Amino acid sequence: MFRRVLIANRGEIALRIMRACQELGIETVCVYSEADRDAPYLRLADRAICIGPGPARDSYLNISRIISAAEIADVDAIHPGYGFLAERADFSEVCRDCKIEFIGPSPEAMRRLGDKVEAKRFARAAKVPVFPGSEGAIEVEEEAVEVAAEIGYPVIIKAAAGGGGRGMRVCHNEATLRTNIKKAQQEALAAFGDGSVFVEKFLESARHVEVQVIGDKHGHAIHLFERDCSMQRRHQKVIEEAPAPEVDRKKMTAVCEAAARLVKSAEYAGAATVEFLMDNKQNFYMLEVNTRVQVEHPVTEMITGVDILKTSIRVAAGEPLPVKQKDITIRGHAIECRINAEDPTRNFMPSAGRIDTWELPGGPGVRIDSHVVPGYFVPPNYDSMIGKLIVHADSRAEAIERTARALREFRVGPINTTIDLQLRLMQDSAFKTGGIDIHYLERLLK
Ligand code: MV4
Protein backbone atom coordinates (compact mmCIF):
# COMPACT_ATOMS: atom_id res chain seq x y z
CA MET A 1 0.00 0.00 0.00
CA PHE A 2 1.07 3.61 -0.50
CA ARG A 3 2.88 5.32 2.34
CA ARG A 4 1.97 8.88 1.35
CA VAL A 5 -0.56 10.31 -1.15
CA LEU A 6 -0.86 13.80 -2.59
CA ILE A 7 -4.38 15.12 -3.09
CA ALA A 8 -4.52 17.25 -6.23
CA ASN A 9 -7.92 18.78 -5.57
CA ARG A 10 -9.85 20.97 -3.16
CA GLY A 11 -13.09 21.19 -1.20
CA GLU A 12 -15.34 18.28 -0.37
CA ILE A 13 -13.58 15.75 -2.62
CA ALA A 14 -10.17 16.61 -1.17
CA LEU A 15 -11.65 15.90 2.26
CA ARG A 16 -13.31 12.68 1.03
CA ILE A 17 -9.96 11.43 -0.37
CA MET A 18 -8.20 12.43 2.86
CA ARG A 19 -10.69 10.42 4.93
CA ALA A 20 -10.20 7.36 2.73
CA CYS A 21 -6.41 7.64 3.02
CA GLN A 22 -6.58 7.98 6.78
CA GLU A 23 -8.70 4.85 7.08
CA LEU A 24 -6.08 3.03 4.99
CA GLY A 25 -3.21 4.30 7.17
CA ILE A 26 -1.80 6.51 4.41
CA GLU A 27 -0.24 9.92 5.10
CA THR A 28 -1.87 12.80 3.21
CA VAL A 29 -0.40 15.83 1.48
CA CYS A 30 -2.98 18.32 0.29
CA VAL A 31 -2.16 21.06 -2.20
CA TYR A 32 -4.05 24.36 -2.10
CA SER A 33 -4.31 27.69 -3.87
CA GLU A 34 -4.09 31.09 -2.21
CA ALA A 35 -7.89 31.33 -2.45
CA ASP A 36 -8.13 28.20 -0.25
CA ARG A 37 -5.34 29.07 2.18
CA ASP A 38 -7.69 29.33 5.20
CA ALA A 39 -9.80 26.29 4.31
CA PRO A 40 -10.25 24.22 7.50
CA TYR A 41 -9.93 20.78 5.84
CA LEU A 42 -6.24 21.55 5.16
CA ARG A 43 -5.55 21.16 8.87
CA LEU A 44 -6.67 17.54 8.67
CA ALA A 45 -3.89 16.73 6.19
CA ASP A 46 -0.46 15.68 7.43
CA ARG A 47 0.96 18.40 5.21
CA ALA A 48 -0.49 21.20 3.07
CA ILE A 49 1.45 22.83 0.26
CA CYS A 50 0.51 26.07 -1.50
CA ILE A 51 0.83 25.67 -5.26
CA GLY A 52 -0.12 29.12 -6.48
CA PRO A 53 -2.74 31.84 -6.82
CA GLY A 54 -6.51 31.42 -6.95
CA PRO A 55 -7.08 31.00 -10.69
CA ALA A 56 -7.15 27.23 -11.33
CA ARG A 57 -4.81 27.36 -14.31
CA ASP A 58 -2.09 28.71 -11.97
CA SER A 59 -2.73 26.13 -9.25
CA TYR A 60 -5.05 23.09 -9.43
CA LEU A 61 -4.61 22.83 -13.22
CA ASN A 62 -0.89 23.48 -13.22
CA ILE A 63 0.82 20.13 -13.76
CA SER A 64 4.40 21.26 -13.07
CA ARG A 65 3.43 22.92 -9.79
CA ILE A 66 1.61 19.82 -8.60
CA ILE A 67 4.44 17.52 -9.62
CA SER A 68 6.90 19.83 -7.81
CA ALA A 69 4.81 19.57 -4.64
CA ALA A 70 4.68 15.78 -5.04
CA GLU A 71 8.47 15.60 -5.42
CA ILE A 72 9.10 17.90 -2.44
CA ALA A 73 6.72 15.91 -0.23
CA ASP A 74 8.08 12.61 -1.55
CA VAL A 75 4.68 11.00 -2.17
CA ASP A 76 4.09 7.59 -3.75
CA ALA A 77 0.87 8.53 -5.50
CA ILE A 78 -1.46 11.35 -6.52
CA HIS A 79 -5.25 11.27 -6.30
CA PRO A 80 -6.79 13.76 -8.75
CA GLY A 81 -10.41 13.62 -7.47
CA TYR A 82 -12.86 14.93 -10.11
CA GLY A 83 -12.60 17.98 -12.39
CA PHE A 84 -9.25 19.79 -12.74
CA LEU A 85 -6.64 17.21 -13.91
CA ALA A 86 -8.68 14.07 -13.28
CA GLU A 87 -9.34 13.24 -16.95
CA ARG A 88 -6.11 14.53 -18.43
CA ALA A 89 -4.23 11.60 -19.99
CA ASP A 90 -1.13 13.82 -20.26
CA PHE A 91 -1.19 14.24 -16.46
CA SER A 92 -1.53 10.49 -15.87
CA GLU A 93 1.45 10.10 -18.23
CA VAL A 94 3.59 12.73 -16.47
CA CYS A 95 2.92 10.99 -13.15
CA ARG A 96 4.12 7.70 -14.61
CA ASP A 97 7.24 9.37 -16.10
CA CYS A 98 8.00 10.78 -12.63
CA LYS A 99 7.45 7.36 -11.00
CA ILE A 100 4.46 8.60 -9.05
CA GLU A 101 1.35 6.40 -9.18
CA PHE A 102 -1.68 8.19 -10.66
CA ILE A 103 -4.74 7.00 -8.72
CA GLY A 104 -6.88 6.43 -11.77
CA PRO A 105 -6.44 4.82 -15.18
CA SER A 106 -3.24 4.58 -17.18
CA PRO A 107 -2.95 7.21 -19.94
CA GLU A 108 -3.65 4.48 -22.52
CA ALA A 109 -6.84 3.26 -20.83
CA MET A 110 -7.95 6.86 -20.26
CA ARG A 111 -7.48 7.62 -23.98
CA ARG A 112 -9.33 4.44 -25.00
CA LEU A 113 -12.44 5.28 -22.99
CA GLY A 114 -12.17 9.07 -22.68
CA ASP A 115 -12.40 9.61 -26.44
CA LYS A 116 -16.06 9.11 -27.44
CA VAL A 117 -15.31 7.66 -30.88
CA GLU A 118 -12.83 5.18 -29.37
CA ALA A 119 -15.17 4.38 -26.46
CA LYS A 120 -17.99 3.59 -28.93
CA ARG A 121 -15.64 1.23 -30.80
CA PHE A 122 -14.85 -0.65 -27.57
CA ALA A 123 -18.53 -0.57 -26.62
CA ARG A 124 -19.68 -2.21 -29.87
CA ALA A 125 -17.03 -4.91 -29.44
CA ALA A 126 -18.14 -5.53 -25.83
CA LYS A 127 -21.84 -5.66 -26.85
CA VAL A 128 -22.66 -2.47 -24.96
CA PRO A 129 -25.64 -0.79 -26.66
CA VAL A 130 -24.79 2.48 -28.45
CA PHE A 131 -26.77 4.87 -30.66
CA PRO A 132 -26.74 4.05 -34.37
CA GLY A 133 -24.43 6.44 -36.21
CA SER A 134 -21.01 6.86 -37.80
CA GLU A 135 -18.55 4.10 -36.92
CA GLY A 136 -15.59 6.44 -36.58
CA ALA A 137 -14.80 10.13 -36.89
CA ILE A 138 -16.38 11.95 -39.86
CA GLU A 139 -13.78 12.93 -42.47
CA VAL A 140 -15.94 14.59 -45.14
CA GLU A 141 -19.42 16.15 -45.15
CA GLU A 142 -20.75 13.49 -47.56
CA GLU A 143 -20.06 10.75 -45.01
CA ALA A 144 -22.24 12.45 -42.39
CA VAL A 145 -25.04 12.91 -44.92
CA GLU A 146 -24.93 9.21 -45.85
CA VAL A 147 -25.02 8.07 -42.22
CA ALA A 148 -27.92 10.43 -41.44
CA ALA A 149 -29.90 9.19 -44.45
CA GLU A 150 -29.47 5.66 -43.14
CA ILE A 151 -30.39 6.27 -39.48
CA GLY A 152 -32.92 9.04 -40.13
CA TYR A 153 -33.25 12.56 -38.68
CA PRO A 154 -32.92 14.10 -36.17
CA VAL A 155 -29.21 13.43 -35.70
CA ILE A 156 -26.66 14.97 -33.36
CA ILE A 157 -23.08 15.96 -34.14
CA LYS A 158 -20.73 15.47 -31.21
CA ALA A 159 -17.03 16.13 -30.65
CA ALA A 160 -15.02 12.97 -29.86
CA ALA A 161 -13.13 14.90 -27.20
CA GLY A 162 -16.05 16.93 -25.84
CA GLY A 163 -17.81 16.17 -22.59
CA GLY A 164 -20.68 17.36 -20.46
CA GLY A 165 -22.66 18.61 -23.42
CA ARG A 166 -19.95 20.78 -24.97
CA GLY A 167 -19.60 20.74 -28.75
CA MET A 168 -22.98 19.21 -29.64
CA ARG A 169 -25.29 20.22 -32.51
CA VAL A 170 -28.71 18.77 -33.26
CA CYS A 171 -29.68 18.61 -36.96
CA HIS A 172 -33.23 18.00 -38.19
CA ASN A 173 -32.49 17.82 -41.91
CA GLU A 174 -29.73 17.43 -44.49
CA ALA A 175 -29.31 21.18 -45.04
CA THR A 176 -28.55 21.93 -41.39
CA LEU A 177 -26.32 18.87 -41.14
CA ARG A 178 -24.26 20.07 -44.12
CA THR A 179 -23.85 23.59 -42.73
CA ASN A 180 -22.98 22.30 -39.24
CA ILE A 181 -20.38 19.60 -39.91
CA LYS A 182 -17.47 21.88 -40.79
CA LYS A 183 -18.41 24.34 -38.02
CA ALA A 184 -18.48 21.50 -35.47
CA GLN A 185 -15.07 20.26 -36.60
CA GLN A 186 -13.54 23.74 -36.38
CA GLU A 187 -15.12 24.37 -32.99
CA ALA A 188 -13.94 21.02 -31.63
CA LEU A 189 -10.40 21.71 -32.81
CA ALA A 190 -10.40 25.14 -31.15
CA ALA A 191 -12.00 23.94 -27.92
CA PHE A 192 -10.35 20.53 -27.40
CA GLY A 193 -7.34 20.51 -29.74
CA ASP A 194 -8.99 17.62 -31.59
CA GLY A 195 -11.34 18.27 -34.51
CA SER A 196 -12.82 14.75 -34.60
CA VAL A 197 -16.62 14.70 -34.68
CA PHE A 198 -19.16 11.92 -35.14
CA VAL A 199 -22.85 11.70 -35.90
CA GLU A 200 -25.51 9.60 -34.17
CA LYS A 201 -29.28 9.37 -33.84
CA PHE A 202 -30.69 12.12 -31.58
CA LEU A 203 -33.11 11.14 -28.82
CA GLU A 204 -35.57 13.92 -27.86
CA SER A 205 -36.53 12.68 -24.42
CA ALA A 206 -34.68 10.26 -22.17
CA ARG A 207 -33.47 9.49 -18.69
CA HIS A 208 -29.81 9.67 -17.72
CA VAL A 209 -28.75 6.39 -16.16
CA GLU A 210 -25.08 5.70 -15.44
CA VAL A 211 -23.27 2.59 -14.26
CA GLN A 212 -20.48 2.62 -11.67
CA VAL A 213 -17.62 0.28 -12.57
CA ILE A 214 -14.23 -0.42 -10.97
CA GLY A 215 -11.39 -2.29 -12.65
CA ASP A 216 -8.15 -3.58 -11.15
CA LYS A 217 -4.67 -4.20 -12.60
CA HIS A 218 -5.28 -7.96 -12.76
CA GLY A 219 -7.77 -7.87 -15.62
CA HIS A 220 -10.95 -7.83 -13.50
CA ALA A 221 -13.79 -5.33 -13.43
CA ILE A 222 -17.02 -5.24 -11.44
CA HIS A 223 -20.06 -2.98 -11.58
CA LEU A 224 -21.74 -1.42 -8.55
CA PHE A 225 -25.10 -1.00 -10.26
CA GLU A 226 -26.53 2.26 -11.55
CA ARG A 227 -27.52 5.80 -10.65
CA ASP A 228 -30.26 7.92 -12.15
CA CYS A 229 -29.10 11.51 -12.71
CA SER A 230 -31.96 12.87 -14.80
CA MET A 231 -32.65 15.82 -12.47
CA GLN A 232 -30.23 18.30 -14.01
CA ARG A 233 -29.99 21.83 -15.38
CA ARG A 234 -27.54 22.86 -18.09
CA HIS A 235 -25.64 19.57 -17.66
CA GLN A 236 -25.24 20.22 -13.93
CA LYS A 237 -26.78 17.44 -11.88
CA VAL A 238 -28.99 18.63 -9.03
CA ILE A 239 -30.19 15.31 -7.56
CA GLU A 240 -28.87 11.79 -8.10
CA GLU A 241 -30.24 8.52 -6.83
CA ALA A 242 -29.55 4.80 -6.79
CA PRO A 243 -30.92 2.45 -7.90
CA ALA A 244 -32.73 3.97 -10.91
CA PRO A 245 -36.47 4.05 -10.19
CA GLU A 246 -39.01 2.13 -12.23
CA VAL A 247 -36.63 0.12 -14.40
CA ASP A 248 -36.77 -3.52 -15.32
CA ARG A 249 -34.13 -5.03 -13.00
CA LYS A 250 -33.23 -7.82 -15.38
CA LYS A 251 -32.60 -5.45 -18.27
CA MET A 252 -30.76 -2.99 -16.02
CA THR A 253 -28.47 -5.68 -14.61
CA ALA A 254 -27.62 -6.82 -18.15
CA VAL A 255 -26.61 -3.23 -19.00
CA CYS A 256 -24.52 -3.02 -15.80
CA GLU A 257 -22.74 -6.25 -16.75
CA ALA A 258 -22.11 -4.90 -20.24
CA ALA A 259 -20.58 -1.75 -18.73
CA ALA A 260 -18.21 -3.89 -16.64
CA ARG A 261 -17.24 -5.86 -19.78
CA LEU A 262 -16.42 -2.60 -21.56
CA VAL A 263 -14.10 -1.40 -18.79
CA LYS A 264 -12.46 -4.82 -18.63
CA SER A 265 -11.93 -4.92 -22.42
CA ALA A 266 -10.09 -1.58 -22.22
CA GLU A 267 -7.75 -3.01 -19.55
CA TYR A 268 -8.85 -0.15 -17.35
CA ALA A 269 -7.85 0.03 -13.67
CA GLY A 270 -9.70 2.43 -11.39
CA ALA A 271 -13.19 3.83 -10.98
CA ALA A 272 -15.18 4.61 -14.13
CA THR A 273 -18.75 5.59 -14.94
CA VAL A 274 -20.46 4.45 -18.12
CA GLU A 275 -23.23 6.92 -19.03
CA PHE A 276 -26.39 5.88 -20.83
CA LEU A 277 -29.58 7.44 -22.07
CA MET A 278 -32.67 5.30 -21.52
CA ASP A 279 -35.70 5.92 -23.76
CA ASN A 280 -39.37 5.52 -22.76
CA LYS A 281 -39.28 1.85 -23.81
CA GLN A 282 -36.25 1.21 -21.57
CA ASN A 283 -33.80 0.88 -24.43
CA PHE A 284 -30.28 1.89 -23.41
CA TYR A 285 -27.70 3.78 -25.45
CA MET A 286 -24.21 4.53 -24.17
CA LEU A 287 -23.21 8.20 -24.25
CA GLU A 288 -19.68 8.32 -22.88
CA VAL A 289 -17.37 7.05 -20.17
CA ASN A 290 -16.19 9.22 -17.28
CA THR A 291 -12.69 8.08 -16.36
CA ARG A 292 -12.71 9.30 -12.74
CA VAL A 293 -14.49 9.11 -9.41
CA GLN A 294 -17.68 11.15 -9.72
CA VAL A 295 -19.38 13.69 -7.46
CA GLU A 296 -22.34 11.32 -7.01
CA HIS A 297 -20.32 8.23 -6.02
CA PRO A 298 -21.75 8.27 -2.43
CA VAL A 299 -25.23 7.09 -3.48
CA THR A 300 -23.59 3.95 -4.85
CA GLU A 301 -21.55 3.54 -1.65
CA MET A 302 -24.75 3.77 0.38
CA ILE A 303 -26.66 1.07 -1.56
CA THR A 304 -23.73 -1.36 -2.01
CA GLY A 305 -21.62 -0.80 1.12
CA VAL A 306 -18.51 -0.56 -1.08
CA ASP A 307 -16.19 2.36 -0.29
CA ILE A 308 -15.39 3.58 -3.82
CA LEU A 309 -12.60 5.94 -2.73
CA LYS A 310 -10.77 3.30 -0.70
CA THR A 311 -11.23 0.79 -3.50
CA SER A 312 -9.84 3.24 -6.09
CA ILE A 313 -6.72 3.66 -3.94
CA ARG A 314 -6.35 -0.09 -3.37
CA VAL A 315 -6.52 -0.98 -7.06
CA ALA A 316 -4.05 1.80 -7.92
CA ALA A 317 -1.63 0.24 -5.39
CA GLY A 318 -1.95 -3.03 -7.33
CA GLU A 319 -4.29 -4.87 -4.99
CA PRO A 320 -6.92 -7.07 -6.60
CA LEU A 321 -10.56 -5.96 -6.29
CA PRO A 322 -11.52 -6.69 -2.67
CA VAL A 323 -15.07 -7.81 -3.55
CA LYS A 324 -16.61 -10.23 -6.00
CA GLN A 325 -19.47 -9.32 -8.31
CA LYS A 326 -21.78 -11.94 -6.79
CA ASP A 327 -21.36 -10.39 -3.33
CA ILE A 328 -22.54 -6.97 -4.47
CA THR A 329 -26.24 -6.42 -3.95
CA ILE A 330 -28.53 -3.41 -3.78
CA ARG A 331 -29.63 -2.53 -0.26
CA GLY A 332 -32.40 0.05 -0.06
CA HIS A 333 -32.36 3.39 -1.85
CA ALA A 334 -30.10 6.45 -1.71
CA ILE A 335 -30.61 10.05 -2.82
CA GLU A 336 -28.00 12.80 -3.10
CA CYS A 337 -28.71 16.52 -3.18
CA ARG A 338 -25.85 18.71 -4.35
CA ILE A 339 -25.79 21.75 -2.09
CA ASN A 340 -24.62 24.63 -4.28
CA ALA A 341 -23.84 28.20 -3.22
CA GLU A 342 -26.19 29.60 -5.87
CA ASP A 343 -29.43 31.52 -6.04
CA PRO A 344 -32.05 29.49 -7.96
CA THR A 345 -34.35 32.54 -7.96
CA ARG A 346 -31.67 34.53 -9.83
CA ASN A 347 -30.84 32.06 -12.58
CA PHE A 348 -28.51 30.10 -10.28
CA MET A 349 -26.14 33.03 -9.88
CA PRO A 350 -23.13 31.99 -7.75
CA SER A 351 -23.49 33.15 -4.14
CA ALA A 352 -19.94 33.39 -2.79
CA GLY A 353 -19.05 34.83 0.62
CA ARG A 354 -18.92 33.97 4.30
CA ILE A 355 -21.18 31.23 5.67
CA ASP A 356 -22.23 32.27 9.18
CA THR A 357 -25.01 29.75 9.67
CA TRP A 358 -24.20 26.11 8.90
CA GLU A 359 -26.52 23.78 10.79
CA LEU A 360 -26.42 20.22 9.54
CA PRO A 361 -29.17 17.63 9.50
CA GLY A 362 -28.54 14.29 11.18
CA GLY A 363 -30.29 11.19 12.38
CA PRO A 364 -30.71 7.77 10.77
CA GLY A 365 -29.54 7.36 7.19
CA VAL A 366 -28.15 10.88 6.80
CA ARG A 367 -24.62 11.53 5.47
CA ILE A 368 -23.03 14.91 4.73
CA ASP A 369 -19.93 15.17 2.54
CA SER A 370 -18.75 18.74 2.91
CA HIS A 371 -15.64 20.73 3.76
CA VAL A 372 -17.69 23.66 5.09
CA VAL A 373 -17.71 24.78 8.75
CA PRO A 374 -19.42 27.83 10.28
CA GLY A 375 -17.39 30.90 9.27
CA TYR A 376 -16.12 29.26 6.05
CA PHE A 377 -15.62 31.67 3.16
CA VAL A 378 -16.81 30.37 -0.23
CA PRO A 379 -14.18 31.59 -2.70
CA PRO A 380 -15.54 32.93 -5.99
CA ASN A 381 -12.87 31.13 -8.05
CA TYR A 382 -14.29 27.61 -8.26
CA ASP A 383 -17.35 25.43 -8.66
CA SER A 384 -20.27 26.48 -6.47
CA MET A 385 -20.87 23.06 -4.87
CA ILE A 386 -20.24 23.37 -1.12
CA GLY A 387 -21.43 19.98 -0.02
CA LYS A 388 -23.66 16.99 -0.60
CA LEU A 389 -26.51 15.59 1.43
CA ILE A 390 -26.79 11.84 0.95
CA VAL A 391 -29.72 9.97 2.43
CA HIS A 392 -30.26 6.22 2.65
CA ALA A 393 -33.47 4.37 3.51
CA ASP A 394 -35.11 1.00 2.90
CA SER A 395 -37.28 2.15 0.01
CA ARG A 396 -37.39 5.03 -2.47
CA ALA A 397 -40.51 6.50 -0.86
CA GLU A 398 -38.85 6.48 2.56
CA ALA A 399 -35.64 7.94 1.10
CA ILE A 400 -37.63 10.83 -0.39
CA GLU A 401 -39.39 11.52 2.94
CA ARG A 402 -36.09 11.31 4.81
CA THR A 403 -34.37 13.64 2.31
CA ALA A 404 -37.20 16.17 2.70
CA ARG A 405 -36.86 15.92 6.49
CA ALA A 406 -33.07 16.42 6.30
CA LEU A 407 -33.40 19.39 3.92
CA ARG A 408 -35.79 21.04 6.41
CA GLU A 409 -33.19 20.61 9.18
CA PHE A 410 -30.41 22.03 6.96
CA ARG A 411 -29.86 25.74 7.72
CA VAL A 412 -27.38 27.79 5.71
CA GLY A 413 -26.92 31.56 5.66
CA PRO A 414 -26.56 34.28 4.66
CA ILE A 415 -25.50 32.92 1.25
CA ASN A 416 -28.14 31.39 -1.04
CA THR A 417 -28.25 27.67 -1.74
CA THR A 418 -30.16 25.07 -3.73
CA ILE A 419 -31.70 23.58 -0.56
CA ASP A 420 -35.17 25.12 -0.98
CA LEU A 421 -35.36 24.00 -4.61
CA GLN A 422 -34.39 20.46 -3.64
CA LEU A 423 -37.03 20.42 -0.90
CA ARG A 424 -39.59 21.49 -3.50
CA LEU A 425 -38.41 18.66 -5.78
CA MET A 426 -38.83 16.09 -2.98
CA GLN A 427 -42.49 17.14 -2.88
CA ASP A 428 -42.92 17.13 -6.67
CA SER A 429 -45.40 14.47 -7.82
CA ALA A 430 -43.58 13.67 -11.10
CA PHE A 431 -40.31 13.14 -9.21
CA LYS A 432 -42.06 11.02 -6.58
CA THR A 433 -43.54 8.77 -9.28
CA GLY A 434 -40.04 8.16 -10.66
CA GLY A 435 -38.95 8.52 -14.23
CA ILE A 436 -38.74 12.24 -14.93
CA ASP A 437 -36.65 12.95 -18.05
CA ILE A 438 -33.46 15.00 -18.52
CA HIS A 439 -35.46 18.07 -19.58
CA TYR A 440 -37.86 17.99 -16.63
CA LEU A 441 -36.12 20.51 -14.33
CA GLU A 442 -35.51 23.10 -17.06
CA ARG A 443 -39.20 22.91 -18.03
CA LEU A 444 -40.26 23.21 -14.38
CA LEU A 445 -38.11 26.32 -13.85
CA LYS A 446 -39.58 28.18 -16.86
C1 MV4 B 1 -27.47 12.91 -26.52
C2 MV4 B 1 -28.80 13.32 -26.34
C3 MV4 B 1 -29.75 12.81 -27.19
N1 MV4 B 1 -29.38 11.95 -28.17
N2 MV4 B 1 -27.16 12.05 -27.49
C4 MV4 B 1 -25.53 15.77 -23.23
C5 MV4 B 1 -24.28 15.60 -22.44
C6 MV4 B 1 -23.51 14.54 -23.09
N3 MV4 B 1 -22.98 13.65 -22.12
C7 MV4 B 1 -24.46 13.84 -24.01
N4 MV4 B 1 -25.67 14.59 -23.99
C8 MV4 B 1 -26.75 14.21 -24.72
N5 MV4 B 1 -26.48 13.34 -25.72
C9 MV4 B 1 -28.09 11.58 -28.31
N6 MV4 B 1 -27.76 10.73 -29.28
C10 MV4 B 1 -29.09 14.19 -25.30
C11 MV4 B 1 -28.06 14.66 -24.48
C12 MV4 B 1 -28.46 15.53 -23.40
C13 MV4 B 1 -28.33 15.13 -22.07
C14 MV4 B 1 -27.79 13.90 -21.72
C15 MV4 B 1 -27.66 13.54 -20.40
C16 MV4 B 1 -28.09 14.39 -19.39
C17 MV4 B 1 -28.61 15.60 -19.71
C18 MV4 B 1 -28.75 15.99 -21.04
C19 MV4 B 1 -29.32 17.21 -21.35
C20 MV4 B 1 -29.43 17.60 -22.66
C21 MV4 B 1 -29.01 16.75 -23.69
PDB file of C-alpha atoms in Angstrom, residues 20 24 83 102 111 125 161 194 199 220 239 244 248 255 285 306 309 347 359 363 367 372 387 405 433 441 445:
ATOM      1  CA  ALA A  20     -10.203   7.356   2.726  1.00  0.00           C
ATOM      2  CA  LEU A  24      -6.076   3.026   4.994  1.00  0.00           C
ATOM      3  CA  GLY A  83     -12.605  17.977 -12.392  1.00  0.00           C
ATOM      4  CA  PHE A 102      -1.679   8.188 -10.657  1.00  0.00           C
ATOM      5  CA  ARG A 111      -7.476   7.616 -23.977  1.00  0.00           C
ATOM      6  CA  ALA A 125     -17.033  -4.906 -29.444  1.00  0.00           C
ATOM      7  CA  ALA A 161     -13.127  14.898 -27.202  1.00  0.00           C
ATOM      8  CA  ASP A 194      -8.992  17.617 -31.586  1.00  0.00           C
ATOM      9  CA  VAL A 199     -22.850  11.696 -35.905  1.00  0.00           C
ATOM     10  CA  HIS A 220     -10.950  -7.835 -13.505  1.00  0.00           C
ATOM     11  CA  ILE A 239     -30.191  15.313  -7.556  1.00  0.00           C
ATOM     12  CA  ALA A 244     -32.735   3.967 -10.911  1.00  0.00           C
ATOM     13  CA  ASP A 248     -36.766  -3.522 -15.319  1.00  0.00           C
ATOM     14  CA  VAL A 255     -26.609  -3.229 -18.998  1.00  0.00           C
ATOM     15  CA  TYR A 285     -27.697   3.782 -25.452  1.00  0.00           C
ATOM     16  CA  VAL A 306     -18.509  -0.562  -1.085  1.00  0.00           C
ATOM     17  CA  LEU A 309     -12.603   5.939  -2.734  1.00  0.00           C
ATOM     18  CA  ASN A 347     -30.842  32.058 -12.584  1.00  0.00           C
ATOM     19  CA  GLU A 359     -26.521  23.783  10.793  1.00  0.00           C
ATOM     20  CA  GLY A 363     -30.291  11.191  12.377  1.00  0.00           C
ATOM     21  CA  ARG A 367     -24.622  11.535   5.468  1.00  0.00           C
ATOM     22  CA  VAL A 372     -17.692  23.659   5.094  1.00  0.00           C
ATOM     23  CA  GLY A 387     -21.426  19.980  -0.017  1.00  0.00           C
ATOM     24  CA  ARG A 405     -36.864  15.923   6.491  1.00  0.00           C
ATOM     25  CA  THR A 433     -43.543   8.774  -9.275  1.00  0.00           C
ATOM     26  CA  LEU A 441     -36.122  20.512 -14.331  1.00  0.00           C
ATOM     27  CA  LEU A 445     -38.107  26.317 -13.852  1.00  0.00           C
TER      28      LEU A 445
END
